[in-house]
Structures are given as structure tokens and as C-alpha cells.
Amino acid sequence: MDAVVVRDLVVERGRRRVLQDLSFAVPPGQVTGLLGPSGSGKSTLMRAVVGVQRVRSGQVTVLGEPAGSPGLRTRVGYVTQAPSVYADLTVRENARYFAALYGRGAREADAALADVGLHEAASQLVGNLSGGQRGRASLACALVGEPELLVLDEPTVGLDPVLRVELWERFAGLAAAGTTLLVSSHVMDEAARCDRLLLLRDGALLADTTPARLRADGRSDDLEQAFLTLVRASEAAAA
Amino acid sequence: MTAATAGRVLRQLRHDPRTIAMMLLVPSLLLGLLYLLWKDLPTAPGQTSTFDRVGLTMLGIFPFVVMFLVTSIAMLRERTSGTLERLLTTPLSRPALLFGYGTAFGLAATVQAVVTVAVATTVYDLEVAGSLALVVLIAVVNAVLGVALGLLASAFASSEFQAVQFMPVIVLPQFFLCGLLVPREQMAGWLQAVSDVLPLTYAVEALQEVGRSTEATGRMWADTAVVAGVAALALALAAGTLRRRTS
């Protein structure tokens, strides 16, 4: 069974149509990358998947239930683009609070901090951390619930290359253990680390593909170049 | 989860020692100012001194004002930092979140009330006929009312500037009409009617009852129940303003 099934999803903000008629499925136990330029609707789509976005029409089914169902709250972890943790608490206090909400203890909280490489900063106030560390603290607060589906909105922004690689390896490890990940990024070189790719542009799905297929379709080994070729082809078709 | 949330809010407070110091000391210091203001003025024989009358009432008004302000800002921060949206995707229920806030700030208010009542009755010789424990109880119920109205008001504020301005809007009319500045019997009829539906009126009346009679009166309990009821209502309304889905 697919972890996420989106059918004919339309989202409007004011008069603007942010997502137009999206349909796709996210397979379980894989890393699915949601890629597209800033403003293409990635965050809105992720909000719809976790059930905090008001939608105009269409269905979003997550782990067999309608998105946002009470039963999903222990099964889905969500990390927003701006780190949403308490700046006036220490890293450990944040992790323990979210652990308590998911019915976990201090041990799981410490393990989640170690997972994102923050165990040494555990007793620092989040407000005193760098932007990248804050983002990882926010990620740890979702990992602590050991969700079946992790929805991560641009988790690697502002991270140094070493940490970024480590985090993507961690995502692959989670997927290998059965977790489904939906990860957004606007950096095409991260696309190569995904099992599947959803390419979004102006609120429409440009391609539902894999890195290998994107290289073949775009006739380039460079994913960025391949993406551009696809964009130009779709624009030519529309014109 | 209410306990985890209350613990989290108190931990946030603990990292902010200046706020704790102000919460605990400012009411006592302001009360001291009132004490000095009226200290040397004569009191007609058989009358309650002005400080005894006003000071006792202030014991109920301080926690209401302070907790209203602290809570509305805390909840606004929760909304603007994205943590509220995140919490609403976790198993935490909306009532548990609000009761967590109510519990945390209710506890802080208890400590504040104990300190203020202790200072008022020892240093400033405030005369209270009834039990001081009842004064603390009414102060805490008032604080919870402040928390509940603060949570509700924060839903209508989109910035800190707006949030702090809700304080005069919500608090001052209640203060003007509660019977402290002008006895309620002497107000114009319609003002009395407005005063009848404002919760602070009942809080002040309850405190005056404790100030007058050595035993707890039925009216005092009824007044306290009204304040607690309005607090519960405001909490329920505040829960309604927490929308899981937003556009």
C-alpha cells in the first residue's frame, strides 16, 4: 500500500491557485524527494499531507487514512522549513517535551539528539544555536516519535556539506528500516540521493520519476540540466 | 500531556529569571507605593482605611493583569514561531495544551499571591478579617481568569504590538467598573448593568467579603464560582480559536 496517495488536489490561497490538480502516490519505505524552485508549492503540498492546510478539493490519503486524522498524529512526523522549536528551552528540554507528547521517554529523546549530531549541544539554549543546529534540533523533535511517515520541509538548508551528507545517509538508513520519507529541497544535487522524485513547478507536477529516469528523459547526467530540459519541453508543449 | 506542557511552560519561565523576579516582586512593590500614599492620611472612626480597602482589591487585580499579559504574549509567540502548528500535528489535544498553560501560570500565580499576601499583611499591616488562604485562592482564580482571557485575546492579535494593547481594552474597563473607584450602587443604571457581566466585579466583591467577615460567606463562594466559570468559558472559546487547518 502506498504511504501517501494524493488525488486531484487543488489548493487556493486567496484568489491564487497554489496547487493545481495534483495526483501522485508516495511508495512506503523510500525517500521521495519533492523538488522545485522556491514558490512552486512544495511547502503547501507538505502542509496538505500533514493535514494543516485547508484544501479546495481533492483527496489526500496518508497511511490509509484521510490526512489530518487524529489517528495519524502519532504516525506522522512533520518538520517545518523554519525551525519550530522553543528558543528559550535547551535542546534537550525541547526533545524531551516532544518525546513526552509522543509517549516516549528521556532515553528516546537523547537518542534522537545523537541521531542528528546534537548530543554535545544538548544543554545549550536553542536560541544560542546556529541556524543549522536549530534546524537539526527541530528534526530531532520529529525523529523522537519514530513516525512511520516523516515529512521534512527543506531539512538541509544552511547545513555545511559534511552534515548534509550525514543527514541524507541518515534518511536512507531510516528508509531502509521501513520509514517513508517525503523530503523537499530546491537543490537539485540532493535529488540524486532520493529513490523517487516529484518535480513541482508553479503548483503543477512536472514529473513523477526516479533520478535514473530523469537523467535519461532529460538527456543529461547532470540532474539540474535534465530538470531544465524537462521544464523547457513542457513550456514548448504548452505554447 | 497537560502535565508535560505545564512543565515545558514552567521550564521556559525558569530560563528567564528577570521575568520570575518581576512576577514575584512587582506586585509587592506597587502595593508598598499605595501603602506609603495613604499611610499618613486619617481614617474616619469606624471606617475601613483606604489602604485596607484598595490594597485588598489590588491583591486580586495584580495576578489578573500580569497573567493576562504574560499568557497573551506566550501564546502569540507559540503562534508566530510555528510551534503551535507543529503541536497541532502531534497527539497533544487542544484542551491539554490550554490546560497546560493554565496549570503552569496558575502555579506561578500561586507563588506570586503567597508572596504578595505575606508582604501586604506583615510589612504593610493590611487588615483582613477573613482567612488569608481565601485571599490567595481568589487571587489564583483571578490569575486563571487572566490566563484564559489572555489565551483567547491572543487569537485576535497578529503581532506583539496588538497583543499588549488588548491589555487596556480587556482589563481597564473591568477595573473602572468593578466597584473600587465608585461603589456599584452609585453608578448609573446602565453602567451597573455592564459591571454585572464583567468577571472582575465578582472577584473584587469576593475579596471585599473576605475583608469584612471572619467566616467564608456564601456570597464569596458564589462570586468565586462565577469567576472560575467565566475562566472555563474563555478557555473553551480559546480552544475553538485553535484551528488545525489554516489557509
Tab-separated table of C-alpha atoms in Angstrom, chain B residues 1-243:
chain	number	residue	atom	x	y	z
B	1	MET	CA	0.231	15.639	28.247
B	2	THR	CA	-1.242	18.546	30.214
B	3	ALA	CA	1.499	17.928	32.792
B	4	ALA	CA	4.230	17.739	30.128
B	5	THR	CA	3.002	21.020	28.635
B	6	ALA	CA	2.759	22.747	32.026
B	7	GLY	CA	6.286	21.516	32.799
B	8	ARG	CA	7.537	22.843	29.492
B	9	VAL	CA	5.971	26.295	30.061
B	10	LEU	CA	7.470	26.465	33.574
B	11	ARG	CA	10.869	25.419	32.202
B	12	GLN	CA	10.675	28.247	29.667
B	13	LEU	CA	9.928	30.585	32.567
B	14	ARG	CA	12.880	29.215	34.542
B	15	HIS	CA	15.259	30.251	31.773
B	16	ASP	CA	14.010	33.814	32.182
B	17	PRO	CA	14.943	34.825	35.753
B	18	ARG	CA	14.142	38.504	35.231
B	19	THR	CA	10.532	37.673	34.385
B	20	ILE	CA	10.293	35.499	37.505
B	21	ALA	CA	11.734	38.274	39.658
B	22	MET	CA	9.295	40.819	38.241
B	23	MET	CA	6.347	38.465	38.625
B	24	LEU	CA	7.146	37.888	42.290
B	25	LEU	CA	8.274	41.346	43.352
B	26	VAL	CA	6.440	43.959	41.301
B	27	PRO	CA	3.001	43.450	42.947
B	28	SER	CA	4.540	43.790	46.431
B	29	LEU	CA	6.447	46.923	45.452
B	30	LEU	CA	3.389	48.571	43.879
B	31	LEU	CA	1.362	47.727	46.941
B	32	GLY	CA	4.100	49.377	49.017
B	33	LEU	CA	3.683	52.536	46.973
B	34	LEU	CA	-0.065	52.568	47.725
B	35	TYR	CA	0.706	51.965	51.416
B	36	LEU	CA	3.028	54.985	51.551
B	37	LEU	CA	0.500	57.091	49.635
B	38	TRP	CA	-2.252	56.649	52.237
B	39	LYS	CA	-0.159	55.945	55.334
B	40	ASP	CA	-0.442	59.363	56.945
B	41	LEU	CA	-3.987	60.202	55.886
B	42	PRO	CA	-6.531	59.990	58.698
B	43	THR	CA	-9.326	57.417	58.621
B	44	ALA	CA	-12.762	58.304	59.968
B	45	PRO	CA	-13.532	56.246	63.104
B	46	GLY	CA	-15.413	53.036	62.343
B	47	GLN	CA	-14.390	53.144	58.650
B	48	THR	CA	-12.041	50.783	56.836
B	49	SER	CA	-8.861	52.646	55.920
B	50	THR	CA	-8.430	53.424	52.230
B	51	PHE	CA	-5.341	51.237	52.009
B	52	ASP	CA	-7.122	48.251	53.556
B	53	ARG	CA	-9.942	48.635	51.041
B	54	VAL	CA	-7.855	49.304	47.920
B	55	GLY	CA	-4.879	47.125	48.854
B	56	LEU	CA	-7.033	44.057	49.342
B	57	THR	CA	-8.689	44.594	45.952
B	58	MET	CA	-5.312	45.019	44.292
B	59	LEU	CA	-4.338	41.564	45.575
B	60	GLY	CA	-6.902	40.249	43.103
B	61	ILE	CA	-6.174	42.659	40.282
B	62	PHE	CA	-2.383	42.210	40.055
B	63	PRO	CA	-2.433	38.478	39.234
B	64	PHE	CA	-5.230	39.056	36.708
B	65	VAL	CA	-3.300	41.757	34.839
B	66	VAL	CA	0.113	40.084	35.000
B	67	MET	CA	-1.121	36.668	33.879
B	68	PHE	CA	-3.235	38.187	31.105
B	69	LEU	CA	-0.168	39.918	29.662
B	70	VAL	CA	2.259	37.026	30.101
B	71	THR	CA	-0.137	34.484	28.607
B	72	SER	CA	-1.229	36.514	25.620
B	73	ILE	CA	2.406	37.125	24.647
B	74	ALA	CA	3.410	33.495	25.300
B	75	MET	CA	0.582	32.172	23.131
B	76	LEU	CA	1.271	34.717	20.406
B	77	ARG	CA	4.896	33.549	20.327
B	78	GLU	CA	3.642	29.987	20.060
B	79	ARG	CA	1.571	31.002	17.031
B	80	THR	CA	4.223	33.066	15.244
B	81	SER	CA	7.173	30.698	15.848
B	82	GLY	CA	5.408	27.804	14.130
B	83	THR	CA	5.459	25.677	17.284
B	84	LEU	CA	1.659	25.877	17.565
B	85	GLU	CA	1.186	24.466	14.056
B	86	ARG	CA	3.661	21.755	14.920
B	87	LEU	CA	1.951	20.923	18.228
B	88	LEU	CA	-1.352	20.567	16.391
B	89	THR	CA	0.179	17.792	14.253
B	90	THR	CA	1.243	15.866	17.404
B	91	PRO	CA	-1.053	13.776	19.644
B	92	LEU	CA	-1.391	16.788	22.020
B	93	SER	CA	-5.064	17.766	22.237
B	94	ARG	CA	-6.121	21.401	22.194
B	95	PRO	CA	-7.667	21.338	25.701
B	96	ALA	CA	-4.483	19.663	27.027
B	97	LEU	CA	-2.403	22.480	25.545
B	98	LEU	CA	-4.603	25.198	27.058
B	99	PHE	CA	-4.927	23.479	30.440
B	100	GLY	CA	-1.150	23.067	30.393
B	101	TYR	CA	-0.799	26.828	30.082
B	102	GLY	CA	-3.492	27.370	32.722
B	103	THR	CA	-1.764	24.991	35.151
B	104	ALA	CA	1.714	26.455	34.648
B	105	PHE	CA	0.692	30.079	35.047
B	106	GLY	CA	-1.795	29.142	37.802
B	107	LEU	CA	1.144	27.699	39.780
B	108	ALA	CA	3.245	30.786	39.108
B	109	ALA	CA	0.300	32.906	40.270
B	110	THR	CA	0.011	30.888	43.497
B	111	VAL	CA	3.616	31.677	44.385
B	112	GLN	CA	3.059	35.314	43.429
B	113	ALA	CA	-0.097	35.539	45.562
B	114	VAL	CA	1.550	33.933	48.615
B	115	VAL	CA	4.467	36.386	48.425
B	116	THR	CA	2.224	39.422	47.903
B	117	VAL	CA	-0.256	38.486	50.653
B	118	ALA	CA	2.604	37.771	53.069
B	119	VAL	CA	4.280	41.104	52.371
B	120	ALA	CA	0.977	43.010	52.485
B	121	THR	CA	-0.126	41.650	55.855
B	122	THR	CA	3.271	41.807	57.594
B	123	VAL	CA	5.162	44.772	56.121
B	124	TYR	CA	2.172	46.980	55.230
B	125	ASP	CA	-0.168	45.810	58.035
B	126	LEU	CA	-3.063	45.166	55.658
B	127	GLU	CA	-6.111	44.247	57.784
B	128	VAL	CA	-8.167	41.290	56.547
B	129	ALA	CA	-10.984	39.953	58.725
B	130	GLY	CA	-11.248	36.593	56.949
B	131	SER	CA	-8.750	33.853	56.150
B	132	LEU	CA	-5.635	34.734	54.160
B	133	ALA	CA	-5.831	31.353	52.425
B	134	LEU	CA	-9.101	32.514	50.871
B	135	VAL	CA	-7.398	35.692	49.647
B	136	VAL	CA	-4.731	33.542	47.967
B	137	LEU	CA	-7.418	31.279	46.497
B	138	ILE	CA	-9.327	34.203	44.982
B	139	ALA	CA	-6.068	35.682	43.651
B	140	VAL	CA	-5.246	32.368	41.939
B	141	VAL	CA	-8.732	32.040	40.434
B	142	ASN	CA	-8.274	35.598	39.142
B	143	ALA	CA	-4.910	34.662	37.671
B	144	VAL	CA	-6.514	31.712	35.877
B	145	LEU	CA	-9.139	34.122	34.527
B	146	GLY	CA	-6.270	36.309	33.270
B	147	VAL	CA	-4.644	33.253	31.631
B	148	ALA	CA	-7.898	32.205	29.959
B	149	LEU	CA	-8.717	35.683	28.638
B	150	GLY	CA	-5.084	36.109	27.536
B	151	LEU	CA	-5.216	32.859	25.548
B	152	LEU	CA	-8.450	33.992	23.939
B	153	ALA	CA	-7.202	37.526	23.188
B	154	SER	CA	-4.024	36.214	21.563
B	155	ALA	CA	-6.174	34.659	18.826
B	156	PHE	CA	-7.176	38.152	17.729
B	157	ALA	CA	-3.676	39.611	17.743
B	158	SER	CA	-1.274	39.117	14.878
B	159	SER	CA	1.640	40.983	16.451
B	160	GLU	CA	3.065	41.745	19.891
B	161	PHE	CA	2.041	45.386	19.401
B	162	GLN	CA	-1.581	44.356	19.079
B	163	ALA	CA	-1.342	41.835	21.907
B	164	VAL	CA	-0.125	44.321	24.519
B	165	GLN	CA	-2.874	46.751	23.520
B	166	PHE	CA	-5.512	44.171	24.330
B	167	MET	CA	-4.491	44.629	27.954
B	168	PRO	CA	-6.077	48.092	28.376
B	169	VAL	CA	-9.026	47.029	26.224
B	170	ILE	CA	-9.834	43.949	28.321
B	171	VAL	CA	-8.536	44.997	31.729
B	172	LEU	CA	-9.181	48.722	32.240
B	173	PRO	CA	-12.989	48.778	31.707
B	174	GLN	CA	-13.280	45.915	34.194
B	175	PHE	CA	-11.079	47.815	36.640
B	176	PHE	CA	-13.070	51.071	36.258
B	177	LEU	CA	-16.424	49.361	36.738
B	178	CYS	CA	-15.549	46.783	39.408
B	179	GLY	CA	-16.736	48.982	42.267
B	180	LEU	CA	-13.364	50.093	43.562
B	181	LEU	CA	-13.345	53.633	42.088
B	182	VAL	CA	-17.074	54.279	42.547
B	183	PRO	CA	-19.293	51.990	44.654
B	184	ARG	CA	-21.506	49.989	42.312
B	185	GLU	CA	-24.726	51.272	43.965
B	186	GLN	CA	-23.771	54.828	42.974
B	187	MET	CA	-23.162	54.058	39.283
B	188	ALA	CA	-25.618	54.961	36.536
B	189	GLY	CA	-28.005	52.060	35.958
B	190	TRP	CA	-26.595	51.024	32.603
B	191	LEU	CA	-23.030	51.122	33.897
B	192	GLN	CA	-24.126	48.909	36.758
B	193	ALA	CA	-25.629	46.527	34.201
B	194	VAL	CA	-22.326	46.429	32.296
B	195	SER	CA	-20.484	45.907	35.555
B	196	ASP	CA	-22.820	42.978	36.301
B	197	VAL	CA	-21.490	40.996	33.319
B	198	LEU	CA	-17.777	41.686	33.897
B	199	PRO	CA	-15.981	38.913	35.821
B	200	LEU	CA	-13.602	41.218	37.721
B	201	THR	CA	-16.642	42.714	39.511
B	202	TYR	CA	-17.265	39.344	41.159
B	203	ALA	CA	-13.612	38.850	42.034
B	204	VAL	CA	-13.491	42.223	43.773
B	205	GLU	CA	-16.743	41.539	45.621
B	206	ALA	CA	-15.393	38.180	46.791
B	207	LEU	CA	-12.282	39.862	48.176
B	208	GLN	CA	-14.378	42.512	49.924
B	209	GLU	CA	-16.394	39.731	51.549
B	210	VAL	CA	-13.200	38.139	52.896
B	211	GLY	CA	-12.045	41.572	54.079
B	212	ARG	CA	-15.287	42.125	56.039
B	213	SER	CA	-16.252	38.828	57.599
B	214	THR	CA	-14.216	36.340	59.589
B	215	GLU	CA	-16.113	33.363	58.168
B	216	ALA	CA	-16.308	32.477	54.462
B	217	THR	CA	-19.683	33.727	53.198
B	218	GLY	CA	-21.975	32.116	50.666
B	219	ARG	CA	-21.764	35.214	48.514
B	220	MET	CA	-17.962	34.924	48.444
B	221	TRP	CA	-18.175	31.343	47.202
B	222	ALA	CA	-20.789	32.273	44.600
B	223	ASP	CA	-18.622	35.162	43.366
B	224	THR	CA	-15.557	32.924	43.149
B	225	ALA	CA	-17.568	30.323	41.254
B	226	VAL	CA	-18.671	32.984	38.739
B	227	VAL	CA	-15.032	33.967	38.112
B	228	ALA	CA	-13.997	30.317	37.722
B	229	GLY	CA	-16.946	29.720	35.374
B	230	VAL	CA	-16.010	32.643	33.131
B	231	ALA	CA	-12.405	31.380	33.078
B	232	ALA	CA	-13.608	27.924	31.969
B	233	LEU	CA	-15.806	29.506	29.291
B	234	ALA	CA	-12.932	31.633	27.991
B	235	LEU	CA	-10.682	28.542	27.853
B	236	ALA	CA	-13.319	26.667	25.858
B	237	LEU	CA	-13.660	29.610	23.445
B	238	ALA	CA	-9.870	29.809	23.156
B	239	ALA	CA	-9.765	26.098	22.238
B	240	GLY	CA	-12.205	26.951	19.441
B	241	THR	CA	-9.796	29.548	18.054
B	242	LEU	CA	-7.009	26.969	17.643
B	243	ARG	CA	-7.637	25.759	14.127
